[in-house]
Coordinates of N, CA and C in Angstrom, one line a residue:
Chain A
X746 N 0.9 -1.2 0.0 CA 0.0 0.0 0.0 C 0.9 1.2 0.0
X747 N 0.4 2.7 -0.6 CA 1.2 3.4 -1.2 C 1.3 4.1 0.5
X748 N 2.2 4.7 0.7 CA 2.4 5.7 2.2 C 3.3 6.3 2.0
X749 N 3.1 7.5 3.1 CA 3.5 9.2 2.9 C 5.3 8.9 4.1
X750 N 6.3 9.3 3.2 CA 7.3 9.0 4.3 C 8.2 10.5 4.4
X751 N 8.9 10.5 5.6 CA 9.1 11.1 6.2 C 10.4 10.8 6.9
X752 N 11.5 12.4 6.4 CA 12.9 11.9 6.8 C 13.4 13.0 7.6
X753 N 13.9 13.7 8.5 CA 14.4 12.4 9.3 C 13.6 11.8 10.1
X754 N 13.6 10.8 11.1 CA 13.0 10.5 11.8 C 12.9 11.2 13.3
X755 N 14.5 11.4 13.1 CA 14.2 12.4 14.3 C 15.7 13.5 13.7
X756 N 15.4 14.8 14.5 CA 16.3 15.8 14.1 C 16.7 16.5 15.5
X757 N 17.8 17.0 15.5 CA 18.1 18.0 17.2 C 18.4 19.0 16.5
X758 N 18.6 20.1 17.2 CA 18.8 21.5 16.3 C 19.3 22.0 17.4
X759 N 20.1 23.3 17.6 CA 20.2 23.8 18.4 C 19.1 25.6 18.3
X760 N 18.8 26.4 19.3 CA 17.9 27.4 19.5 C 18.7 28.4 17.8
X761 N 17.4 28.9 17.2 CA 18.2 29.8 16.3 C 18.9 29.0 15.1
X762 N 18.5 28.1 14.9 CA 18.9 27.7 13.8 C 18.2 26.8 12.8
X763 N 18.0 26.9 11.5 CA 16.9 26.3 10.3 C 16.8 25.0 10.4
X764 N 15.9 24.5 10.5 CA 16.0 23.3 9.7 C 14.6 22.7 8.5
X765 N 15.0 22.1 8.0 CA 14.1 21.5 6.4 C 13.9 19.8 7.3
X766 N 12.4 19.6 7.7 CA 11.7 18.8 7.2 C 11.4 18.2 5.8
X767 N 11.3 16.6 5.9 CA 11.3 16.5 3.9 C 10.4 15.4 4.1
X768 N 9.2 15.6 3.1 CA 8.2 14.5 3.0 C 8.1 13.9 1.8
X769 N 7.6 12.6 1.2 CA 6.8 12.5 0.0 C 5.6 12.0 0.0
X770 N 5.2 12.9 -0.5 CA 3.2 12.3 0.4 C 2.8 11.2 -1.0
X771 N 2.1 10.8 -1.4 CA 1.6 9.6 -1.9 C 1.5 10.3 -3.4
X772 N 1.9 9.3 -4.2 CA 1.8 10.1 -5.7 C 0.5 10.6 -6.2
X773 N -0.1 10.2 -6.4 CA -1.4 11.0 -6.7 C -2.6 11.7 -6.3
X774 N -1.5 11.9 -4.7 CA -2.7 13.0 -4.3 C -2.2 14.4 -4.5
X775 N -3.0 15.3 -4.1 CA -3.4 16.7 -4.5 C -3.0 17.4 -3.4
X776 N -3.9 17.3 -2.3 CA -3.9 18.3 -1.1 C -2.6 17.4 -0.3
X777 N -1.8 18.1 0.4 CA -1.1 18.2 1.2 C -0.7 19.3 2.7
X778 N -0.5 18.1 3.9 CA -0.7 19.0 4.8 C 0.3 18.7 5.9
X779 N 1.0 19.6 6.6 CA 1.7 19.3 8.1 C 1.3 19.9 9.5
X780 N 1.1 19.0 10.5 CA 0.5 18.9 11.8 C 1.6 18.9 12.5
X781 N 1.6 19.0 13.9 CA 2.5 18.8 15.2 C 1.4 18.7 16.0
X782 N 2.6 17.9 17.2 CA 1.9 17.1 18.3 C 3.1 17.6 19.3
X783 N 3.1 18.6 19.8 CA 3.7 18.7 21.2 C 3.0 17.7 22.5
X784 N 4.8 16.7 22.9 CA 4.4 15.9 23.9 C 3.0 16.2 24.4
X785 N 2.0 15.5 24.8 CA 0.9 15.7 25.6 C 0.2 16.3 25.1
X786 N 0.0 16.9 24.3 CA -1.0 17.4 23.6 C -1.6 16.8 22.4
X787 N -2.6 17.7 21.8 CA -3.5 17.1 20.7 C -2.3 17.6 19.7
X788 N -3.1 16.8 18.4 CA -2.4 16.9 17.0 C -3.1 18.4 16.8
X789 N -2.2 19.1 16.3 CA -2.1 20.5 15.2 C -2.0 20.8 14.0
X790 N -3.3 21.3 13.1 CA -3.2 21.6 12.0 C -2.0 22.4 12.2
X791 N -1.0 22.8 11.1 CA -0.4 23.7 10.5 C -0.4 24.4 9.3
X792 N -0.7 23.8 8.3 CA -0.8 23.9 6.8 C -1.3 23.3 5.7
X793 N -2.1 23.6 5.1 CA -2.2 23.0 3.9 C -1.9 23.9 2.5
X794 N -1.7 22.7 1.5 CA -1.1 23.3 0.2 C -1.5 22.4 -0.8
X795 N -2.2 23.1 -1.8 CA -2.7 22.8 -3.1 C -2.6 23.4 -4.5
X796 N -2.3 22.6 -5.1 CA -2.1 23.3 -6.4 C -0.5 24.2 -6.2
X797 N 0.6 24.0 -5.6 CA 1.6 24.7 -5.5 C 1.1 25.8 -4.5
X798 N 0.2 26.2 -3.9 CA 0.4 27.3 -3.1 C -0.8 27.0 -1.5
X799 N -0.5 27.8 -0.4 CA -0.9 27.9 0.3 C -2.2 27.6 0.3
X800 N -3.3 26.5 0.8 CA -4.4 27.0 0.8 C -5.5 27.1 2.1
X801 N -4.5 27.2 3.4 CA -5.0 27.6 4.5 C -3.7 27.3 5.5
X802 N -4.1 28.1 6.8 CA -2.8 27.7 7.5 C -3.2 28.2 9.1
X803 N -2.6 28.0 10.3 CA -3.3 27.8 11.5 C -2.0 29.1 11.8
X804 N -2.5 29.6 13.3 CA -1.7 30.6 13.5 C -0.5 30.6 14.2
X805 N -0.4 29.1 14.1 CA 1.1 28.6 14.5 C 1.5 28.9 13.5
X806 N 1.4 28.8 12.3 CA 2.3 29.0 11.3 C 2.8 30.5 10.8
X807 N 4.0 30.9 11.5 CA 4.0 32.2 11.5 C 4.8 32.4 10.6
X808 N 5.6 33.6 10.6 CA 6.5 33.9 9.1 C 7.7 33.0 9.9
X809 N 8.0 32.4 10.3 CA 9.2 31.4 10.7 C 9.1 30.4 9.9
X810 N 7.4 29.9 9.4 CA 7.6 28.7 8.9 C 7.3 28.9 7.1
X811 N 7.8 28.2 6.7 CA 7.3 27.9 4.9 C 7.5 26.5 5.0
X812 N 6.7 26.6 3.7 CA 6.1 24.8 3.1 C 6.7 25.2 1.4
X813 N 7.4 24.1 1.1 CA 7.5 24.3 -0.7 C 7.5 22.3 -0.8
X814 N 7.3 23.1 -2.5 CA 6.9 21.5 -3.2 C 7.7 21.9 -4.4
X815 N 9.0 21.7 -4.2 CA 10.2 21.9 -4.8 C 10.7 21.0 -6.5
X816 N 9.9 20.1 -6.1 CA 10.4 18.9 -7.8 C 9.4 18.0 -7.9
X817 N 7.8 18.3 -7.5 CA 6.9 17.1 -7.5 C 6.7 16.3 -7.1
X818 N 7.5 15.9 -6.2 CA 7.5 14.8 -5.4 C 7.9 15.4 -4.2
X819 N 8.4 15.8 -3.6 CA 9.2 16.0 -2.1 C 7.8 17.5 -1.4
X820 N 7.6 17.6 -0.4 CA 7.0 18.3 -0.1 C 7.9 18.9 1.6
X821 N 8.5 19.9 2.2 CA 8.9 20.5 2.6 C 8.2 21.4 3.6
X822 N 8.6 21.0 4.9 CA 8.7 22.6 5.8 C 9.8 22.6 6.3
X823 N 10.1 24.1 6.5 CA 10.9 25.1 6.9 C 10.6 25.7 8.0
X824 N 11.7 25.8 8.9 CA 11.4 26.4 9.9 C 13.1 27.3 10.0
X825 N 12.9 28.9 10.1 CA 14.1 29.3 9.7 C 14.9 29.7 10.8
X826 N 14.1 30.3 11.9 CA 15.0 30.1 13.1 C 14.4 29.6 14.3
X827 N 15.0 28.2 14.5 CA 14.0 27.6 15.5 C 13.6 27.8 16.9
X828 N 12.8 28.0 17.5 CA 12.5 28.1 19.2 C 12.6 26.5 19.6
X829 N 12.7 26.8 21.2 CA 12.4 25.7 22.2 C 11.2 25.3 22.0
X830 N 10.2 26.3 21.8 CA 8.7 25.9 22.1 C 8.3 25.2 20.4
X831 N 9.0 25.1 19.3 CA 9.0 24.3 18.7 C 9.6 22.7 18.2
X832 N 9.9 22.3 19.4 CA 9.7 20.7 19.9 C 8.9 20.3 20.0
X833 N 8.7 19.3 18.6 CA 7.5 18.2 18.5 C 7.5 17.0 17.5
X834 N 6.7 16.4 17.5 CA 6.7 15.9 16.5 C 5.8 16.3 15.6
X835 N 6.9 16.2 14.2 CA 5.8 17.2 12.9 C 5.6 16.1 11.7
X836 N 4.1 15.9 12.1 CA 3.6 14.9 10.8 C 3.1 15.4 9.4
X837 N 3.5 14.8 8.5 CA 3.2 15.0 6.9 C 1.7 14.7 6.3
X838 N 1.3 15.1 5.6 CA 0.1 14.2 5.6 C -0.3 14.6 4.1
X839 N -1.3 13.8 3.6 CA -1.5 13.5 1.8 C -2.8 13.4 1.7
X840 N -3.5 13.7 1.2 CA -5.4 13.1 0.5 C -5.4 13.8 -0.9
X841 N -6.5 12.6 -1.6 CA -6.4 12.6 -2.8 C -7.2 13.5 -3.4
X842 N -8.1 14.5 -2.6 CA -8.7 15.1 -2.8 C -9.6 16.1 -1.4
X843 N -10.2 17.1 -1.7 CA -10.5 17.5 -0.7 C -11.8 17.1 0.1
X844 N -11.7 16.8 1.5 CA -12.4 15.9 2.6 C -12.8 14.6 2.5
X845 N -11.3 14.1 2.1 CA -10.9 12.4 1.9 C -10.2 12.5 2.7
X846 N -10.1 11.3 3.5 CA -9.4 10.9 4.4 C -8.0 10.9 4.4
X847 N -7.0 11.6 5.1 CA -6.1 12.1 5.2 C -5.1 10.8 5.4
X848 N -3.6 10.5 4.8 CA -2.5 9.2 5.1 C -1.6 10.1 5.9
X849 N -1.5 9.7 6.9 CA -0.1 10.5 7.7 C 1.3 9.9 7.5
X850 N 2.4 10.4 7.6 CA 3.5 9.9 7.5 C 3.8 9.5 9.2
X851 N 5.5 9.0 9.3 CA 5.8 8.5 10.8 C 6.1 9.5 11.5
X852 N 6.4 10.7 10.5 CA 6.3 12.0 11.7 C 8.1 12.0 11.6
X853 N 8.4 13.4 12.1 CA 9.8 13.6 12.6 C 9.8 14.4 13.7
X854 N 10.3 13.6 14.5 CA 10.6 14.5 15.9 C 11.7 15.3 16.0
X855 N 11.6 16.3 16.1 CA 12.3 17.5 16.3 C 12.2 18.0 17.5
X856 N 14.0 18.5 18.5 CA 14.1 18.6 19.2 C 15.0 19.8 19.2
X857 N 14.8 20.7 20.0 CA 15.3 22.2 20.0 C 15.9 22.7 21.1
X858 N 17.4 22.6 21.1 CA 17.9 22.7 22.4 C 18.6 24.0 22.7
Chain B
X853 N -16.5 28.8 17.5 CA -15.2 27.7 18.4 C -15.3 27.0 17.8
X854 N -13.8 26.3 17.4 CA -14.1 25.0 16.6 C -13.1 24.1 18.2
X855 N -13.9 23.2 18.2 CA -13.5 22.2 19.0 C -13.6 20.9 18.8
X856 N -12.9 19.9 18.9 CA -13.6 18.2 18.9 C -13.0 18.1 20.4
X857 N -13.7 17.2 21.4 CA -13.5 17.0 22.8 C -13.2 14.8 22.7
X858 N -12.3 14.6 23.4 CA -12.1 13.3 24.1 C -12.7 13.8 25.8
X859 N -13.4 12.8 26.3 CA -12.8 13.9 27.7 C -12.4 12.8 28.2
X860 N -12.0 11.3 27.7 CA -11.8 10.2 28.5 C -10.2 10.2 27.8
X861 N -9.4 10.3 28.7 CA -7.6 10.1 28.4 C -7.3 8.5 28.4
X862 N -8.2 7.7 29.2 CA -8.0 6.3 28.7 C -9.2 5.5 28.9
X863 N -9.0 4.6 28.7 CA -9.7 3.2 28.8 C -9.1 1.9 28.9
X864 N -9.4 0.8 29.8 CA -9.2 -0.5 29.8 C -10.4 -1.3 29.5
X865 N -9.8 -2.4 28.4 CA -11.2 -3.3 28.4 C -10.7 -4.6 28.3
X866 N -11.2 -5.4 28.6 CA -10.8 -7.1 28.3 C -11.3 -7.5 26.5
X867 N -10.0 -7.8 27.1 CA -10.1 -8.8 25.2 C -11.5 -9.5 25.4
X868 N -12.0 -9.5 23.5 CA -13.1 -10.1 23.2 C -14.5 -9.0 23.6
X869 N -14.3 -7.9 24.6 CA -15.4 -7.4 25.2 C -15.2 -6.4 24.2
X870 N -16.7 -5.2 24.4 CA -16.6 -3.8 23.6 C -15.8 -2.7 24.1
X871 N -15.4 -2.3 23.2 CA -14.5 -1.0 23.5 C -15.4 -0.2 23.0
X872 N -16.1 1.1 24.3 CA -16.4 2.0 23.5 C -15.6 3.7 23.6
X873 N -15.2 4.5 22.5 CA -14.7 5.6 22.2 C -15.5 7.1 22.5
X874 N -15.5 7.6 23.0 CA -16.5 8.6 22.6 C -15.8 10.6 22.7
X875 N -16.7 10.9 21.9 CA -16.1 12.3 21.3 C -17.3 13.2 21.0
X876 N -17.0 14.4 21.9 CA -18.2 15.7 21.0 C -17.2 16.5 20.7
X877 N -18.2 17.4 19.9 CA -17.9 18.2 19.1 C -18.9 19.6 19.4
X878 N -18.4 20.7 19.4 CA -19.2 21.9 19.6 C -19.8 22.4 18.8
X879 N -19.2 22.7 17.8 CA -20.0 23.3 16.4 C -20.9 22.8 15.7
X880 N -21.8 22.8 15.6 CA -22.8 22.1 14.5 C -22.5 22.2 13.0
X881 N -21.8 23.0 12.5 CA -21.4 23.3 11.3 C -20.5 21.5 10.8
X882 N -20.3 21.7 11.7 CA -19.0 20.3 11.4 C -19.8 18.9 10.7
X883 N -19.7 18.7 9.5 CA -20.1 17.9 8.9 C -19.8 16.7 8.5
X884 N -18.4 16.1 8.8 CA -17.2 15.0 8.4 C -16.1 14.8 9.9
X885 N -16.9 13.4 10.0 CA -15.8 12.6 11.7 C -15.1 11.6 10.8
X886 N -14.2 11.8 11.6 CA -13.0 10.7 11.7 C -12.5 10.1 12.7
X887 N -12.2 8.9 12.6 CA -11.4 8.2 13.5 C -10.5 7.6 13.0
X888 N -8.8 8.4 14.0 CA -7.7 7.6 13.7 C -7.1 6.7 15.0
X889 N -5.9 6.2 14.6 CA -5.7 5.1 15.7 C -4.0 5.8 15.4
X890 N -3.6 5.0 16.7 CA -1.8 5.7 16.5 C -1.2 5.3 17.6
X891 N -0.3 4.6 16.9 CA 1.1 3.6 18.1 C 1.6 4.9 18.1
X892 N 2.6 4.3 19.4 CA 3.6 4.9 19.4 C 4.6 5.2 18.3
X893 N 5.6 6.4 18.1 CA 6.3 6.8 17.3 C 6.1 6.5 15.5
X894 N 4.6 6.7 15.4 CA 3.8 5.9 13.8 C 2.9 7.2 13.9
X895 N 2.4 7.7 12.9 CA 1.7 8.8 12.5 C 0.2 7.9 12.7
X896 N -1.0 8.8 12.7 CA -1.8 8.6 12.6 C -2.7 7.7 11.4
X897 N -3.0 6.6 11.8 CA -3.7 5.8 11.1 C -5.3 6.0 10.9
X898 N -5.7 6.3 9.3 CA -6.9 6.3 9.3 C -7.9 5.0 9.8
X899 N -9.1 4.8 10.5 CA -9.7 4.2 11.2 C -11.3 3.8 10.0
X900 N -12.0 5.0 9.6 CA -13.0 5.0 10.3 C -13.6 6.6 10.3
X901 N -14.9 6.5 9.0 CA -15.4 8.0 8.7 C -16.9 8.0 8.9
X902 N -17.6 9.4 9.1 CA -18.8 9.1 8.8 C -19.1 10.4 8.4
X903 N -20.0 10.6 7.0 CA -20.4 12.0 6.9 C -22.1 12.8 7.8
X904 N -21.9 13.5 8.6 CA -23.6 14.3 8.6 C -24.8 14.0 8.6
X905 N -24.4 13.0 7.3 CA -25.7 12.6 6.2 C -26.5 11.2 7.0
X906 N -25.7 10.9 8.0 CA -25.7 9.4 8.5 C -25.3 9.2 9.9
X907 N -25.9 8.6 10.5 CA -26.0 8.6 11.8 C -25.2 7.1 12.6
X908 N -24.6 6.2 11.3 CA -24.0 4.8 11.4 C -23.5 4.6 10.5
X909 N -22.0 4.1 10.9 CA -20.9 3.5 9.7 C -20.3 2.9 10.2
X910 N -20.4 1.7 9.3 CA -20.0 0.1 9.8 C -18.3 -0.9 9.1
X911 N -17.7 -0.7 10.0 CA -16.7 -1.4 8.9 C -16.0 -3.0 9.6
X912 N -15.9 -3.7 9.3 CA -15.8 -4.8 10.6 C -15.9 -4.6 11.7
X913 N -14.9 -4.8 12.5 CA -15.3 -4.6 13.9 C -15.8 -3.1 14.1
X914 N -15.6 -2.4 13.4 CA -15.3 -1.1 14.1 C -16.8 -0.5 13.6
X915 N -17.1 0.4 14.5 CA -18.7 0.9 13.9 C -19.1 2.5 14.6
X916 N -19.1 3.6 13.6 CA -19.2 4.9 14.1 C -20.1 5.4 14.5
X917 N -20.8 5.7 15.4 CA -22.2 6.0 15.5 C -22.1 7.5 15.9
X918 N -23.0 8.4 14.8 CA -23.2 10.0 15.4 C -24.7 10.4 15.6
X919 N -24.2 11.3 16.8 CA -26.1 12.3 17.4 C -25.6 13.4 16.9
X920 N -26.1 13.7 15.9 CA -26.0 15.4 15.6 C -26.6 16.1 17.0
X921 N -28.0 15.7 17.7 CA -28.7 16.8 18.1 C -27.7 16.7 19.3
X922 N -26.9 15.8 19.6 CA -26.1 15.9 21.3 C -24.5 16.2 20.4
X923 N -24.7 16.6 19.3 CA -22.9 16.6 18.9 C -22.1 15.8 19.4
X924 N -22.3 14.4 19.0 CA -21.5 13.5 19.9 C -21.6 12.6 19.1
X925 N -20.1 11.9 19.0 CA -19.6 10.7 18.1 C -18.7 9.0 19.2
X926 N -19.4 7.9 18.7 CA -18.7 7.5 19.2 C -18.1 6.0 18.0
X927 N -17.1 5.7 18.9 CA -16.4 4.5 18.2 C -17.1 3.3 19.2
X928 N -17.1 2.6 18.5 CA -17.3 1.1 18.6 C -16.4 -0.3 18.4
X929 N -15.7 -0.5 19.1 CA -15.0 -1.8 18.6 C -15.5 -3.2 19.8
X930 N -16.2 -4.1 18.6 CA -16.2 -5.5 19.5 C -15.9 -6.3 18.1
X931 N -15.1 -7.6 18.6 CA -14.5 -7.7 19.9 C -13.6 -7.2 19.9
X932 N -13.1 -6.7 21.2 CA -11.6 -5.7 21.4 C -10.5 -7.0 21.3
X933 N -9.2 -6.4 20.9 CA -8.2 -7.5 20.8 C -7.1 -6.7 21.3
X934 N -5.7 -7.5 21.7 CA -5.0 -6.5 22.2 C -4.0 -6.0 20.9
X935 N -4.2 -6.0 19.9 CA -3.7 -5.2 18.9 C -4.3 -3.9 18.6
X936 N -5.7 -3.5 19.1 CA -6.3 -2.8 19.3 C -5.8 -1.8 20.4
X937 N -4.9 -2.5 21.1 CA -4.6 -0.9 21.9 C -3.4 0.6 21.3
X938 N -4.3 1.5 21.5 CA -3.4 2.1 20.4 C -4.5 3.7 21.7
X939 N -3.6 4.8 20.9 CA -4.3 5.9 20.9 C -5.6 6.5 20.1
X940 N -6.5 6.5 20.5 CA -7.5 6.6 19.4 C -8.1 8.4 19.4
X941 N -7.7 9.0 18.0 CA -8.0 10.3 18.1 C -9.2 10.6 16.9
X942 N -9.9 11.4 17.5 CA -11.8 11.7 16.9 C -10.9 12.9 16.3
X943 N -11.2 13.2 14.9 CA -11.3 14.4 14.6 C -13.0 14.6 13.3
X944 N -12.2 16.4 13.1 CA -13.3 16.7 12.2 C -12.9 17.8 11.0
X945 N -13.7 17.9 10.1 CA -12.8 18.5 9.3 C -13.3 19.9 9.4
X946 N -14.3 20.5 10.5 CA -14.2 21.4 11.1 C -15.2 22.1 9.7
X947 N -16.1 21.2 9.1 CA -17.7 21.8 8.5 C -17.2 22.4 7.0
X948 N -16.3 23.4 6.7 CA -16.1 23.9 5.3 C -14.3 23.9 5.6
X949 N -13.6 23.5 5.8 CA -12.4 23.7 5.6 C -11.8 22.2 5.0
X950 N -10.1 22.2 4.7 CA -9.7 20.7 4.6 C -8.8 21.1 5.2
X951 N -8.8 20.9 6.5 CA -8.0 21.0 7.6 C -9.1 20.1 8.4
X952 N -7.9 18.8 9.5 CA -8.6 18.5 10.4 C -8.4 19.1 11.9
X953 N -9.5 18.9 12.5 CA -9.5 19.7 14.0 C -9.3 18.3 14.6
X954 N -8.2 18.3 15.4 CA -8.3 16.7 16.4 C -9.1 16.7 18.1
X955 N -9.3 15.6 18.2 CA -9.1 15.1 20.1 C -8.0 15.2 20.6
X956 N -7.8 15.5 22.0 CA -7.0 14.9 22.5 C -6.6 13.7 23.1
X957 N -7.1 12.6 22.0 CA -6.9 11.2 22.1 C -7.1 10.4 23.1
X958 N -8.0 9.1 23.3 CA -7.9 8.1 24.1 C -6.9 7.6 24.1
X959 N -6.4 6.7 25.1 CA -5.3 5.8 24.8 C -6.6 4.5 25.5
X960 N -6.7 3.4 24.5 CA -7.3 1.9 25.2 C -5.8 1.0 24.9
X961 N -6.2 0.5 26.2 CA -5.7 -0.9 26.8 C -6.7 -1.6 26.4
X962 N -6.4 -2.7 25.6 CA -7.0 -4.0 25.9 C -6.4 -5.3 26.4
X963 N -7.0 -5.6 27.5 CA -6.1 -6.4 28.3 C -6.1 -7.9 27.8
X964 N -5.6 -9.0 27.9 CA -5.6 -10.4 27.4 C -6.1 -11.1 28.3

């Protein structure tokens, strides 16, 4: 069965500095999206992106973060200078269309020290 | 307000017995539930949908049943198995958006 993956699996960063998240969400879908789960908490929309651009985004997603979809296959976030309070795990996610059921990837935990 | 509510953080049940899930939701607008499932360190596994339109959705063990008029969704699994224990999170796609709103997830035990 086709699935959305997700590298690294896990990442450390230190405070203040970028890192690139990298996904490939399932080939033929359309809508693409990335969530976070800070320990103990619920999952978090972040963003979605369709058709090459932006097509909603939560207000976590501040100008710190960008999403690109660089070569048709790899789908991307960016975080350019990282905080502590952004430690979590950040899932990828794919649907073939809009309000179909979403495939998540294994997620990358990112840790911000 | 968009919200989906868990307000049960866990559950234990015996193998073979029912496990049941349950989740409201505040907004009436919200027209599309989900139920995902999620091990540890594994992204969210789709479960389990039901649109508005329908008040029961049936997929082997597992069976969704929604009250619009109480905004309240629940999961169903019999018989529980212990492969079945996982985190189980209700979301919604929060009525006109494609973005999902989550729970703050059950975690079931099912015991052997």
């Amino acid at each position: 069965e086709p699935e959305v993956t997700q590298t690294p699996s896990h990442q450390v960063t230190q405070m203040g500095q970028e890192v690139i998240l990298r996904c490939v969400p399932i080939s033929n879908h359309l809508y693409f999206y990335w969530y976070r789960q800070i320990l103990g908490q619920k999952v978090e929309f972040l963003v979605s992106f369709y058709n090459n651009e932006i097509s909603e985004k939560s207000e976590i997603f501040d100008d710190q973060f960008s999403v690109e979809r660089p070569d048709g296959s790899n789908f991307t976030l960016k975080i350019r200078s990282t905080k502590l309070e952004d430690s979590a795990m950040y899932f990828c996610a794919s649907s073939p269309d809009l309000n179909e059921k979403l495939f998540f990837g294994s997620g990358t935990q990112l840790s911000v020290l | 307000d968009q919200q989906v509510k868990q307000n049960s953080p866990s559950l234990s049940v015996q193998e073979g017995r029912i496990s049941i899930l349950n989740c409201d939701y505040t907004n009436s607008m919200f027209d599309y539930f989900l139920w995902y499932k999620k091990y540890p360190a594994e992204g969210p596994t789709f479960l389990i949908s039901i649109s508005s339109i329908k008040d029961k959705n049936e997929d082997g063990r597992f069976t969704v049943f929604l009250n619009k008029s109480a905004k309240h969704l629940s999961l169903h699994i019999v018989p529980s198995q212990p492969g079945d224990s996982a985190v189980y999170f209700c979301a919604s796609n929060g009525g006109a958006t494609n973005k999902l709103i989550f729970g703050t997830g059950t975690l079931l035990a099912v015991q052997p």
